[in-house]
PDB file of C-alpha atoms in Angstrom:
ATOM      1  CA  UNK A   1     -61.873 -24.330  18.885  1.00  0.00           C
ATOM      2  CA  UNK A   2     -63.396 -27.376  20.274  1.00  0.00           C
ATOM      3  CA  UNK A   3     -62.239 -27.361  23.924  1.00  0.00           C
ATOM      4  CA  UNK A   4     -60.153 -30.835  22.939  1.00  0.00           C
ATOM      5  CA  UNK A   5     -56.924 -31.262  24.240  1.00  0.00           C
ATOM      6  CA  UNK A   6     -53.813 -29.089  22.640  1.00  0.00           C
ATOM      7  CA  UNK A   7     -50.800 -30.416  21.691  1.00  0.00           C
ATOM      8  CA  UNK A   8     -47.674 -28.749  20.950  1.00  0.00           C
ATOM      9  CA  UNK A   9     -47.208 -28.353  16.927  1.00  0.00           C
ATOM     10  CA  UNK A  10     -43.733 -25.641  17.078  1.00  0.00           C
ATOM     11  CA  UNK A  11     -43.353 -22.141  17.330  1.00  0.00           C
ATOM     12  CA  UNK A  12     -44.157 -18.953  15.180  1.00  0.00           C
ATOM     13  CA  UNK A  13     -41.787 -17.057  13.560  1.00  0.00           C
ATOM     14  CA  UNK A  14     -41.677 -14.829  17.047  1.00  0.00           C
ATOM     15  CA  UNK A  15     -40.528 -18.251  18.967  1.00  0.00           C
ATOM     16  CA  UNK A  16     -44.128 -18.560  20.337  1.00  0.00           C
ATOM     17  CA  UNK A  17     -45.252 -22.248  21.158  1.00  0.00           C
ATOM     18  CA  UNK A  18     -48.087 -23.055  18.657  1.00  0.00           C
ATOM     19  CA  UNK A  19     -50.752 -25.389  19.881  1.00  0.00           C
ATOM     20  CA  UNK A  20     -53.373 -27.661  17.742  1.00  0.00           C
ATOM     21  CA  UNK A  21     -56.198 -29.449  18.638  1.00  0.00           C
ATOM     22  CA  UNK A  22     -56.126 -33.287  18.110  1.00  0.00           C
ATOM     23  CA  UNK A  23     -60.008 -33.204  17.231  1.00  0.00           C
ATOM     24  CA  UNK A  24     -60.297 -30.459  15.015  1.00  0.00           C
ATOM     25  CA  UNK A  25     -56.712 -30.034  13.793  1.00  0.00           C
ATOM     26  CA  UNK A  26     -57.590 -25.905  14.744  1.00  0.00           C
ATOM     27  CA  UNK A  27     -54.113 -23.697  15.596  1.00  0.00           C
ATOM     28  CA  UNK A  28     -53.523 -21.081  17.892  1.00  0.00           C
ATOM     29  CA  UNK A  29     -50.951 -19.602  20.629  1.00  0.00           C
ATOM     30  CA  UNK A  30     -51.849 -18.502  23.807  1.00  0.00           C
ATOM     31  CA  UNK A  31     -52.093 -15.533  25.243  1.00  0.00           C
ATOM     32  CA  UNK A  32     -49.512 -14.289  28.270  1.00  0.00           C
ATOM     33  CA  UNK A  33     -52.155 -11.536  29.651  1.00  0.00           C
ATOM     34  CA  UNK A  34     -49.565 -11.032  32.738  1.00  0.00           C
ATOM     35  CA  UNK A  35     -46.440 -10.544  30.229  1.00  0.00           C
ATOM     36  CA  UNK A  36     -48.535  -8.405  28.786  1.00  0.00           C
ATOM     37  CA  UNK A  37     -50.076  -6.330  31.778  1.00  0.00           C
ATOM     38  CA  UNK A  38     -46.523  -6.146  32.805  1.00  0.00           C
ATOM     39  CA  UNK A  39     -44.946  -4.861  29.910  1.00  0.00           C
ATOM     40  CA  UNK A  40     -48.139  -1.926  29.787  1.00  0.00           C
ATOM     41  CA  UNK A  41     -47.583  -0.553  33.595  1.00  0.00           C
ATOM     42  CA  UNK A  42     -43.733  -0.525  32.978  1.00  0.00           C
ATOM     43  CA  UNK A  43     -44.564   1.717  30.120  1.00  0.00           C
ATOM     44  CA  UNK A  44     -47.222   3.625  31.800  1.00  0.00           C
ATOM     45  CA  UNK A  45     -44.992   4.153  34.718  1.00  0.00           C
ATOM     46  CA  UNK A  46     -41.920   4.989  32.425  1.00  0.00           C
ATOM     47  CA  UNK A  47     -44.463   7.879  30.837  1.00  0.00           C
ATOM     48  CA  UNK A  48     -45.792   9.130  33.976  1.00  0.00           C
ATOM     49  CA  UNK A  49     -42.372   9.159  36.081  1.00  0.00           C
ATOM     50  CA  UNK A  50     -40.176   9.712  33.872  1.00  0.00           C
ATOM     51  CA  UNK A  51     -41.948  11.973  31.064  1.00  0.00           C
ATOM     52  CA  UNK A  52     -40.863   9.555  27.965  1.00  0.00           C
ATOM     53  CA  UNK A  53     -43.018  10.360  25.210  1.00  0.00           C
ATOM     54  CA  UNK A  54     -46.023   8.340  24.171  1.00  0.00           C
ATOM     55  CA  UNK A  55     -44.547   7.454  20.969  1.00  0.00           C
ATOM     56  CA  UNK A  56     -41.577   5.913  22.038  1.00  0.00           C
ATOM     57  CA  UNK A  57     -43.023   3.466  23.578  1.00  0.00           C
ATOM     58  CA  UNK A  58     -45.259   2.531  21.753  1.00  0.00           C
ATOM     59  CA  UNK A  59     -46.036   2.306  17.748  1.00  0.00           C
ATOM     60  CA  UNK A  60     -47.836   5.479  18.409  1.00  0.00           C
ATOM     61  CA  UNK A  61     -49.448   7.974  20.427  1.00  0.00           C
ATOM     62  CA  UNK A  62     -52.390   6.847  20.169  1.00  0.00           C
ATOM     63  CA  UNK A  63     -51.991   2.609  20.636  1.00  0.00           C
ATOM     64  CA  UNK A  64     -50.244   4.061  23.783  1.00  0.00           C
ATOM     65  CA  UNK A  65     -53.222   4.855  25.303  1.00  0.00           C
ATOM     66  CA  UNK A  66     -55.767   2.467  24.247  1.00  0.00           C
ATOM     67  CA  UNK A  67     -53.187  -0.198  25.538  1.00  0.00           C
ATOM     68  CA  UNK A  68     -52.533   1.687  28.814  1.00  0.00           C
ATOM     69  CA  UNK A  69     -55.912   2.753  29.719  1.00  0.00           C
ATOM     70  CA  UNK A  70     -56.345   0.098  32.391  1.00  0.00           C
ATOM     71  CA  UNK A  71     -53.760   1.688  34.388  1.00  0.00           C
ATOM     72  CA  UNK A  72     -55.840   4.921  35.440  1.00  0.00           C
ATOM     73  CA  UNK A  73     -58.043   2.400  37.120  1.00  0.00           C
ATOM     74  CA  UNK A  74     -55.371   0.733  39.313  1.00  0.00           C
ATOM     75  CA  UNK A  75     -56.265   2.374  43.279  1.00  0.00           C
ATOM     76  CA  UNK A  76     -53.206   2.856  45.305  1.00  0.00           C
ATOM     77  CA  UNK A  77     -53.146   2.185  49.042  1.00  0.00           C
ATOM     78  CA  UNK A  78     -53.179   5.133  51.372  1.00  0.00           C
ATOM     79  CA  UNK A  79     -49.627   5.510  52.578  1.00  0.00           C
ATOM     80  CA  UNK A  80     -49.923   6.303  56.396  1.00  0.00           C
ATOM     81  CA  UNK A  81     -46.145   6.534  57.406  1.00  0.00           C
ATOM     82  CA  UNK A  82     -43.665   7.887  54.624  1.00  0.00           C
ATOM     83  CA  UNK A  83     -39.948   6.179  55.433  1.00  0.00           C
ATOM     84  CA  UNK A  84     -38.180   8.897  53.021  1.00  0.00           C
ATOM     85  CA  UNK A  85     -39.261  12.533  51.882  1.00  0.00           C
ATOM     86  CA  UNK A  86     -40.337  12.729  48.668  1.00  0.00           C
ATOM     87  CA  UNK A  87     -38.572  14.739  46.243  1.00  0.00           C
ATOM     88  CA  UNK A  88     -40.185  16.600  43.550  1.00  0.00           C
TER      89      UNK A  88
END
């Protein structure tokens, strides 16, 4: 696209707002990367803590982990004082 301003121009057929450039008359939607990221570590965390399968939830095994690969590389804060035992 141009870097013009967008104006709204509907929704897709998934109820996304569509967006088109005055100047160029180019159409796109815009990406919610923190939807997105959201929707991954729920489903990471779902796998790890709850042993779900990869494949349901996702399409597949596979798209699983390409999509949730970015979680291995989240650090967690030392914990110094625990408030409850944890069970395993």
């Amino acid at each position: 696209m141009c870097g013009r301003k967008l104006v709204k121009n509907g929704t897709t057929s998934a109820g996304r707002t569509r967006w088109r450039c005055t100047t160029c008359g180019a159409s796109s939607t815009q990406a919610r990367s923190d939807i997105t990221g959201k929707a991954e570590l729920r489903a990471f965390l779902s796998w790890l803590l709850d042993f779900d399968k990869p494949g349901e939830l996702a399409s597949s095994a596979r798209t699983f982990r390409r999509d949730t690969a970015w979680c291995w590389r989240i650090e967690v804060p030392p914990h110094h004082h625990r408030r409850w035992p944890l069970r395993w």
